[in-house]
Coordinates of C-alpha atoms in Angstrom, one line a residue:
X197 CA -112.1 21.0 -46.8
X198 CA -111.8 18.1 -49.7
X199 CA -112.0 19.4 -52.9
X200 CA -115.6 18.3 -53.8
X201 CA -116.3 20.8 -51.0
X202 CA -114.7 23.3 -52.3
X203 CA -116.3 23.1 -56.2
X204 CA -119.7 22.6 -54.2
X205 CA -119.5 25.8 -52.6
X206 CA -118.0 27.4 -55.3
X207 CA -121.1 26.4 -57.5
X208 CA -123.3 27.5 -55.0
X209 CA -121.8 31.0 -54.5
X210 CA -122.2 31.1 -58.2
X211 CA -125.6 30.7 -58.6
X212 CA -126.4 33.0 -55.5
X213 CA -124.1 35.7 -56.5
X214 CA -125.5 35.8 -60.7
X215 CA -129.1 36.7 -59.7
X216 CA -127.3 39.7 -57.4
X217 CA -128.2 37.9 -54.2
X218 CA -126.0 38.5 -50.8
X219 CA -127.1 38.0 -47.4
X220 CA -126.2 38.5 -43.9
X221 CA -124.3 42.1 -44.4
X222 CA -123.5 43.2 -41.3
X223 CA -122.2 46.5 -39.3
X224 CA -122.8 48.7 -42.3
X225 CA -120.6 51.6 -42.4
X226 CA -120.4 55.1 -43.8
X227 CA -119.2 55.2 -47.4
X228 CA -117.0 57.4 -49.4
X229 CA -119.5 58.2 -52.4
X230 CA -118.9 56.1 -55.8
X231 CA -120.7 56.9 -58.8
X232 CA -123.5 55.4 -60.4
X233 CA -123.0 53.3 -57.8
X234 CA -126.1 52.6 -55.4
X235 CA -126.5 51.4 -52.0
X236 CA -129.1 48.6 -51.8
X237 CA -129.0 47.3 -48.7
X238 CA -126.8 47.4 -45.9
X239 CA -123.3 46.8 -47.5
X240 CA -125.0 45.8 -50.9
X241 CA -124.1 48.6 -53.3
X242 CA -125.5 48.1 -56.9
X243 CA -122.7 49.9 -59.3
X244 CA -123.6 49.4 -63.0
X245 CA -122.8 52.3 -65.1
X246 CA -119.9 54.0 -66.1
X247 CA -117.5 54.4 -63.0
X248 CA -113.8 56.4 -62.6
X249 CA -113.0 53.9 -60.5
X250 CA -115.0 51.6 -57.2
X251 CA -113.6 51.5 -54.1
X252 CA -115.0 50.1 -50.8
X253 CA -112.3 49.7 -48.4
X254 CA -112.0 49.1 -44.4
X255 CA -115.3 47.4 -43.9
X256 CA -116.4 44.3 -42.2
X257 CA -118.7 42.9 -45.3
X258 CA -118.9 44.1 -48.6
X259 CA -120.5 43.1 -52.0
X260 CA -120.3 45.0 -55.2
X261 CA -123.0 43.7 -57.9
X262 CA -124.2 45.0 -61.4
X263 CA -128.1 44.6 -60.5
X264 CA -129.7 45.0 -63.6
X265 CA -126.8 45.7 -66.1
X266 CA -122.8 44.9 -66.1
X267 CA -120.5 46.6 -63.8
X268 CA -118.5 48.9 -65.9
X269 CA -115.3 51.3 -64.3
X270 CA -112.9 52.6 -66.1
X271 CA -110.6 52.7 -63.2
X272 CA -109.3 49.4 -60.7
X273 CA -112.3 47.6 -58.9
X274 CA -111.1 47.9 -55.4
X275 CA -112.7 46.0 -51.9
X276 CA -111.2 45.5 -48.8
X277 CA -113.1 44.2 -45.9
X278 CA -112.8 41.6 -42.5
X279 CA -115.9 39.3 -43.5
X280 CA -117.5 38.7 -46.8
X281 CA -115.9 40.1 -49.6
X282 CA -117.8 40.6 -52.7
X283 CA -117.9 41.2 -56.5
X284 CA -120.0 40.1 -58.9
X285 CA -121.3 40.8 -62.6
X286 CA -123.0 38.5 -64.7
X287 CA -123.3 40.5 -67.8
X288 CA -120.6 39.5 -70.6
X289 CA -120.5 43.2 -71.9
X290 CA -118.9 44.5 -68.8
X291 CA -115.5 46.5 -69.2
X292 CA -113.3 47.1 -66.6
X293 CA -109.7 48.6 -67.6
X294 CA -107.7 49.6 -64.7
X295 CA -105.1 52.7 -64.8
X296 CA -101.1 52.6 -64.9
X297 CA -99.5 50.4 -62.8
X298 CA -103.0 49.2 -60.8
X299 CA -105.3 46.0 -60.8
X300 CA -108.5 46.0 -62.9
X301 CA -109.9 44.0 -59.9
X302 CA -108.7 44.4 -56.7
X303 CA -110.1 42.4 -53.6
X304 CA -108.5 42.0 -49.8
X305 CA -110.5 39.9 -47.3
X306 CA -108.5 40.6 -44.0
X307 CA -110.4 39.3 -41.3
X308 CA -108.0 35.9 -40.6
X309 CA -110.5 35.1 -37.2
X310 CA -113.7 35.6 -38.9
X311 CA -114.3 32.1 -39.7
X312 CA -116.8 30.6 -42.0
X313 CA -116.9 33.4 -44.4
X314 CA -115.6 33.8 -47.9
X315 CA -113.7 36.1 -50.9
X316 CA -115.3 35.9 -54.5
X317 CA -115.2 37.6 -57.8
X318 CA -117.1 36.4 -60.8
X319 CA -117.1 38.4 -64.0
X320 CA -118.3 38.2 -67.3
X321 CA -117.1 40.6 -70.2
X322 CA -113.6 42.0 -70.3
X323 CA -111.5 43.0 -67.2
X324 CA -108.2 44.7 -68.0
X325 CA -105.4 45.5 -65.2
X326 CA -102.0 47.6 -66.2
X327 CA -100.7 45.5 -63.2
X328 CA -103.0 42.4 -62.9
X329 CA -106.5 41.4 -64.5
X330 CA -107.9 40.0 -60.9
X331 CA -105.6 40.4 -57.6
X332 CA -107.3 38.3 -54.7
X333 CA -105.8 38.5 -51.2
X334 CA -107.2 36.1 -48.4
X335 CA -106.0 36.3 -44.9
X336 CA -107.2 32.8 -44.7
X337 CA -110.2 31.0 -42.3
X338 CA -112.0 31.6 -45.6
X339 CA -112.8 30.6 -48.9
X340 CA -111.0 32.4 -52.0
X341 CA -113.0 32.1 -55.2
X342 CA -112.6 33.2 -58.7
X343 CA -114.8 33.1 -61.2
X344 CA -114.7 34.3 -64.7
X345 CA -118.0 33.7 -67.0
X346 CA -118.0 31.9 -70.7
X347 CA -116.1 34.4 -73.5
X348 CA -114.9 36.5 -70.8
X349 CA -111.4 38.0 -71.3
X350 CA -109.4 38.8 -68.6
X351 CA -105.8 40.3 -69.3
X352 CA -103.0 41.7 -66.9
X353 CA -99.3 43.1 -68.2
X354 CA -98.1 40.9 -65.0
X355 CA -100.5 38.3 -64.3
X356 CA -104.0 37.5 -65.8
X357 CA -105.8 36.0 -62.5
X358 CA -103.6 35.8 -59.2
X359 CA -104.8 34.6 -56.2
X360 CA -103.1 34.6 -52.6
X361 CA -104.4 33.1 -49.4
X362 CA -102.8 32.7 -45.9
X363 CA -103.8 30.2 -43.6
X364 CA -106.1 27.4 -43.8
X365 CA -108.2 28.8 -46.4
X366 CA -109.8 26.6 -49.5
X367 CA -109.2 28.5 -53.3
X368 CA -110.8 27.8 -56.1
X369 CA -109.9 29.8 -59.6
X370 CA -112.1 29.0 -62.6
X371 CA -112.5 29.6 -66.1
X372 CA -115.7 29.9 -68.1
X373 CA -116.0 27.9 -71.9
X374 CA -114.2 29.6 -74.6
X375 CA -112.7 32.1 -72.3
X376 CA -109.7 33.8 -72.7
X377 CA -107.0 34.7 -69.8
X378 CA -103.7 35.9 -70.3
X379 CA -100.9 37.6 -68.4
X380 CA -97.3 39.2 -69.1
X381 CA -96.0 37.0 -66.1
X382 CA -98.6 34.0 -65.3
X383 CA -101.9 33.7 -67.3
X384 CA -103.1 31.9 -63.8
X385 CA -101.0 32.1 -60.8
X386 CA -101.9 30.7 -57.3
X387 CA -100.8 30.2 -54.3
X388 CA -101.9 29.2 -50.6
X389 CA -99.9 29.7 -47.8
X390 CA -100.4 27.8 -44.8
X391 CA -98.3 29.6 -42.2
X392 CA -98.9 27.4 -39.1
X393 CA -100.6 24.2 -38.9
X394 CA -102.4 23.1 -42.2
X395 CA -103.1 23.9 -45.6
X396 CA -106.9 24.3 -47.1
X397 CA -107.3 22.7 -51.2
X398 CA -106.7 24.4 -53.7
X399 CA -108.6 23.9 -57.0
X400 CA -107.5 25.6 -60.5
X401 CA -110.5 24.6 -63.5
X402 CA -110.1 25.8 -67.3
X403 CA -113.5 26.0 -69.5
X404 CA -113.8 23.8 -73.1
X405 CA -112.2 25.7 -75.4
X406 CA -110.6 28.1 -73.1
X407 CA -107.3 30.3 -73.3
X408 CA -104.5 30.2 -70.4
X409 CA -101.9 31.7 -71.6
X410 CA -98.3 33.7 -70.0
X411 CA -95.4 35.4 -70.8
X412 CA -93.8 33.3 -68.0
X413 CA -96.1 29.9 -67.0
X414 CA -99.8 29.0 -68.5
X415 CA -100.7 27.9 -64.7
X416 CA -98.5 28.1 -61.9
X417 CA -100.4 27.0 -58.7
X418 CA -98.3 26.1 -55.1
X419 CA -100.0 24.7 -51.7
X420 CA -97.6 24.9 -49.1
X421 CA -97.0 25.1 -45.7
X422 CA -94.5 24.9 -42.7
X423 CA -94.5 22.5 -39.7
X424 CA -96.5 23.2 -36.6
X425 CA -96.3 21.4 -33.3
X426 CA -97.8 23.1 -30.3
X427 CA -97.1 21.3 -26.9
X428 CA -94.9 18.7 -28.7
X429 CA -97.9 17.3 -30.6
X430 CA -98.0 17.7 -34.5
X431 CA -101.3 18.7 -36.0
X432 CA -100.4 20.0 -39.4
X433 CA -102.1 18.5 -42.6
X434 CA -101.8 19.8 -46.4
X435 CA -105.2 20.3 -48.9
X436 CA -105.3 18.7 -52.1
X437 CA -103.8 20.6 -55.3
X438 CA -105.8 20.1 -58.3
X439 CA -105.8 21.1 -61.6
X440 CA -108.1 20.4 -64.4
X441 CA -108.2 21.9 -67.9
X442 CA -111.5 21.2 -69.9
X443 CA -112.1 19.6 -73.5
X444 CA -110.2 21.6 -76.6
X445 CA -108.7 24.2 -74.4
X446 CA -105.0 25.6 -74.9
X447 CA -103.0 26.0 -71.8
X448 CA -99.3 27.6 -73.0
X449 CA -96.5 29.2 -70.6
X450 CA -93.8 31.2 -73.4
X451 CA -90.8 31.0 -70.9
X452 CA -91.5 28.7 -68.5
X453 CA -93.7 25.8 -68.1
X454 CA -97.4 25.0 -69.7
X455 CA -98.5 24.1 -65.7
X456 CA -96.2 24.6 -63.0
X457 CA -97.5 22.7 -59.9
X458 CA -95.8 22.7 -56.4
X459 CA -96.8 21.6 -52.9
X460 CA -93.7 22.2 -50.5
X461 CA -93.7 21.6 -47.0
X462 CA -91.5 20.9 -44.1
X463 CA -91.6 17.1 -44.4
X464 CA -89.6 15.0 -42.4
X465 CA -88.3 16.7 -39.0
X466 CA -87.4 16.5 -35.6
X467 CA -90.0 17.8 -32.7
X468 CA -87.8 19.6 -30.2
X469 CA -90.7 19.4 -27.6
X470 CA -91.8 16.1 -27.8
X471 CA -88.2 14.5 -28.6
X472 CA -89.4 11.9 -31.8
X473 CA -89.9 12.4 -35.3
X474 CA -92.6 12.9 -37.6
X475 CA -94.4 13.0 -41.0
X476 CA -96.3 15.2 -42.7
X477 CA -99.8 14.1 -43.7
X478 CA -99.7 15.3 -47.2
X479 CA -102.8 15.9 -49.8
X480 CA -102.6 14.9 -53.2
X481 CA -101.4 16.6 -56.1
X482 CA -103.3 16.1 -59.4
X483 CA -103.6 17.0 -62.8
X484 CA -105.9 16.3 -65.8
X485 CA -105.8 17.7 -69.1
X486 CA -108.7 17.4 -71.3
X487 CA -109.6 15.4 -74.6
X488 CA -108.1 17.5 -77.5
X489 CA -106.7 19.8 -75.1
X490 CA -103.1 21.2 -75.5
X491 CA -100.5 22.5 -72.8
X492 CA -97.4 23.9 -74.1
X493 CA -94.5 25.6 -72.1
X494 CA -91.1 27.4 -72.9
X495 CA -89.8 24.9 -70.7
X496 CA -91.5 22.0 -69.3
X497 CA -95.0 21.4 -70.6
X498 CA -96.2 20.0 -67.3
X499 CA -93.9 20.4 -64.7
X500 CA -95.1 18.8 -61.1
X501 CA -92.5 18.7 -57.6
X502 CA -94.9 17.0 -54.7
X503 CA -92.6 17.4 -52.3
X504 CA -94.9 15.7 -49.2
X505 CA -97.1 12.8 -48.6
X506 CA -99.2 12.3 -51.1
X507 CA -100.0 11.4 -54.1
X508 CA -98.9 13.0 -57.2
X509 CA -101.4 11.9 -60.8
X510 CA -100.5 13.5 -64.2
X511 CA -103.3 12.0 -66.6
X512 CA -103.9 13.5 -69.9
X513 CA -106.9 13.0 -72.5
X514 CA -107.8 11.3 -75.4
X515 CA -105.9 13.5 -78.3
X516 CA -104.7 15.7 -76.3
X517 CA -101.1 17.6 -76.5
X518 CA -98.2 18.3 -73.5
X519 CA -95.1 19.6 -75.2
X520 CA -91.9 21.2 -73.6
X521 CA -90.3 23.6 -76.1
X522 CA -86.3 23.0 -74.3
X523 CA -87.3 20.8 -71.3
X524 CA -89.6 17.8 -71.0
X525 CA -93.3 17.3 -71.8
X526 CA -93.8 16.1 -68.4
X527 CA -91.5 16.2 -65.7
X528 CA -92.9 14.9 -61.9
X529 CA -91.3 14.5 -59.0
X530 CA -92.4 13.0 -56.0
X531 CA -90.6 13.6 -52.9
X532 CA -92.2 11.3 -50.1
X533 CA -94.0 8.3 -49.8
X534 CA -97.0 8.7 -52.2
X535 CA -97.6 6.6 -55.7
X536 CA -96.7 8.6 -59.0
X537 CA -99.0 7.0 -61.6
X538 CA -98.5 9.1 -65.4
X539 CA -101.3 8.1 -67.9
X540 CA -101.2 10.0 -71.4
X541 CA -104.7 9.2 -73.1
X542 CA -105.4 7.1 -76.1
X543 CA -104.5 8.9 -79.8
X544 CA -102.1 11.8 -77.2
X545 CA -98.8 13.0 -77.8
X546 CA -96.0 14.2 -75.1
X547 CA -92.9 15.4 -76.0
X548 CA -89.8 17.5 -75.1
X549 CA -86.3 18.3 -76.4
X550 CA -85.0 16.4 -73.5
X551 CA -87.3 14.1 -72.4
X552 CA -90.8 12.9 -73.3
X553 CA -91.1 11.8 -70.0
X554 CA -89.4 12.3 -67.0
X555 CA -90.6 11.0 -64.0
X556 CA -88.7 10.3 -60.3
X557 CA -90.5 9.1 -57.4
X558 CA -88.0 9.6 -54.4
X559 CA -89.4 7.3 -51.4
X560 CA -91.3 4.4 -50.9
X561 CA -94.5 4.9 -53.4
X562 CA -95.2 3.3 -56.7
X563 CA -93.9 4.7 -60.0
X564 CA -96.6 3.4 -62.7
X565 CA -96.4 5.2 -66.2
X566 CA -99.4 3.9 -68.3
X567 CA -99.4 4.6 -72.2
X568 CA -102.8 5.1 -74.2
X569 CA -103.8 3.6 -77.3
X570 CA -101.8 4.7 -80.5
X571 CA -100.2 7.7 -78.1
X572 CA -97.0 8.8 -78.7
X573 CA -93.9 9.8 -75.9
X574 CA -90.8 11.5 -77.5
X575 CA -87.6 13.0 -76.5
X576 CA -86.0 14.9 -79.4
X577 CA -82.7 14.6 -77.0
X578 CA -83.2 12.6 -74.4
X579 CA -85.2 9.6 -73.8
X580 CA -88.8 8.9 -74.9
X581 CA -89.5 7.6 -71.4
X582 CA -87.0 8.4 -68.5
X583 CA -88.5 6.9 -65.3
X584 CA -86.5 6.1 -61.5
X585 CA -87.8 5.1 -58.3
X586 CA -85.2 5.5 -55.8
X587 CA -86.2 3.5 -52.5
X588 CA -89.0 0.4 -52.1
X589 CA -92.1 1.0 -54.2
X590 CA -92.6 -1.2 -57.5
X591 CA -91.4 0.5 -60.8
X592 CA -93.9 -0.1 -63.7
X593 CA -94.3 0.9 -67.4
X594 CA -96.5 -0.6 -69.9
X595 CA -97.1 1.4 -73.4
X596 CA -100.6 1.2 -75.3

């Protein structure tokens, strides 16, 4: 699934899920009882009110909505089900504060053969979690979708939003407008895990205005996945990784990076079965800050390893700030055979104690680092611009 796929049906999920819409539930199950929470339809279960805790677990489709009113629980939000998992409340005065040690929002999709269904949670108000704000877990064939509605606030003493998914599911994780997310560990962290043959996209989105912030790393998002070659033939692919923060937002990692961004994979190898080598086909990795945004880490401010086919893009707005307290302001590597093209915006500044810049492209691709107008690239210790293509593809830099 590209990524316009993704953000399509992430949009679309949206608008069914905020007028407290689900269809298709199916093998409806007996329930342990829940207060104030009300069973709709099938596996539909309207809980607005004040709740010690929600908890739907060991069914094949479930959805959790606030009907008229916000979902409220003073103990973790927790789902667990094969198909469709669900949880949605639209109402920005929603409060949901977990107890010691557990999730405010906990959801587990575990059907990895159901095929064609999805895992989302969109909030609005405040979600709190002594362990994480929102835990997802996908077993993969399946979307994984986050969403968290404009001034929302979503905190976790580990991380803010964290998102797992096996297999060849798609994730999307995004942030409403002048919202404000923020862990102990990661304020976003993300990961898909593609265990046998490819990877699905995964798509990370920060509102205008919005908060990211971590004890550890603003963002940290990794698509990976290892080899597979049934038979002797190869059929593995990777998703795109993409990450996109919106106009005037503040994306900041305290002792690590602003945005850590990985895609690892097996690479180049040797098929045992069909006696030859082979390449992975890689997806792109890309990343776009937005005008008058700011991403500040510990460490690195941007810090990107694409270590398989494709494409690795670091572009950052007009006015906008990267900065790398002890590191770099961006550092990007690319290990295979894609181009590495850097573009800071017109009127931007990046900088690091090391280096403004430090960019390495490792195969055959094109290294292209393209100033804007009147921006600045500085290295307190290092060098302003520290760029090295190590094998065929052109080297170029032009400033603004």
């Amino acid at each position: 699934m590209k990524s316009g796929k993704l953000r399509s049906r992430l949009i679309l999920s949206a608008s069914l899920l905020s007028v407290g819409l689900y269809g298709g539930m199916t093998s409806p199950q007996a329930l342990a009882a829940n207060e104030s929470c009300v069973n709709v339809s099938g596996n539909l279960y309207d809980c607005a009110g004040n709740n010690n805790g929600i908890s739907f677990l060991g069914l094949t489709d479930i959805a959790v909505y606030g009907g008229g009113s916000a979902v409220n629980s003073a103990g973790t939000v927790a789902l667990a089900g094969d198909g469709d998992v669900v949880f949605s409340s639209k109402y920005n005065n929603g409060l949901i504060t977990s107890s010691a040690g557990s999730d405010g929002i906990n959801a587990l999709r575990t059907g990895s053969t159901i095929y064609g269904a999805y895992l989302f949670v969109g909030v609005g108000g405040t979600v709190s979690g002594q362990d994480d704000g929102i835990d997802t877990f996908n077993l993969g064939g399946a979307d994984n979708i986050v969403l968290t509605g404009d001034n929302s606030l979503v905190n976790g003493v580990d991380d803010g939003i964290t998102t797992y998914t096996l297999y060849s599911g798609g994730t999307a994780v995004s942030t409403g407008d002048r919202s404000i997310t923020t862990g102990g560990g990661d304020g976003i962290n993300s990961v898909n895990s593609a265990t046998g043959y490819y990877s699905g996209d995964l798509y990370i989105s920060t509102g205008d205005r919005s908060v990211v912030a971590g004890g550890d790393n603003g963002i940290y998002a990794t698509n990976k996945s290892a080899a597979g070659y049934p038979g002797g033939k190869y059929i593995g692919s990777f998703g795109d990784l993409t990450i996109v923060t919106g106009d005037n937002s503040t994306v900041s990692g305290s002792n690590g990076d602003g945005i850590l961004a990985v895609t690892n994979g097996s690479g180049f190898f040797y098929d045992i079965y069909a006696g030859d080598f082979y390449f992975e086909v890689g997806g792109d990795l890309t990343i776009t800050t937005g005008d008058r945004s700011s991403v500040t880490g510990g460490d690195d401010g941007i810090d990107a390893f694409n270590s398989i086919s494709g494409d690795l893009t670091i572009t950052t707005g007009e006015a906008s700030t990267v900065y790398g307290e002890y590191v770099d302001g961006i550092n990007a590597f690319n290990e295979y055979s894609g181009d590495l093209p850097i573009t800071p915006g017109a009127y931007s500044y990046v900088g690091g104690y090391d280096d403004g810049i430090d960019a390495r492209n490792d195969d055959s691709g094109n290294l292209t680092i393209t100033t804007g107008y009147a921006s600045t690239v500085y290295g307190y210790d290092g060098d302003g611009i520290y760029a090295e293509n190590d094998d065929s593809g052109d080297l170029t830099i032009t400033t603004g």
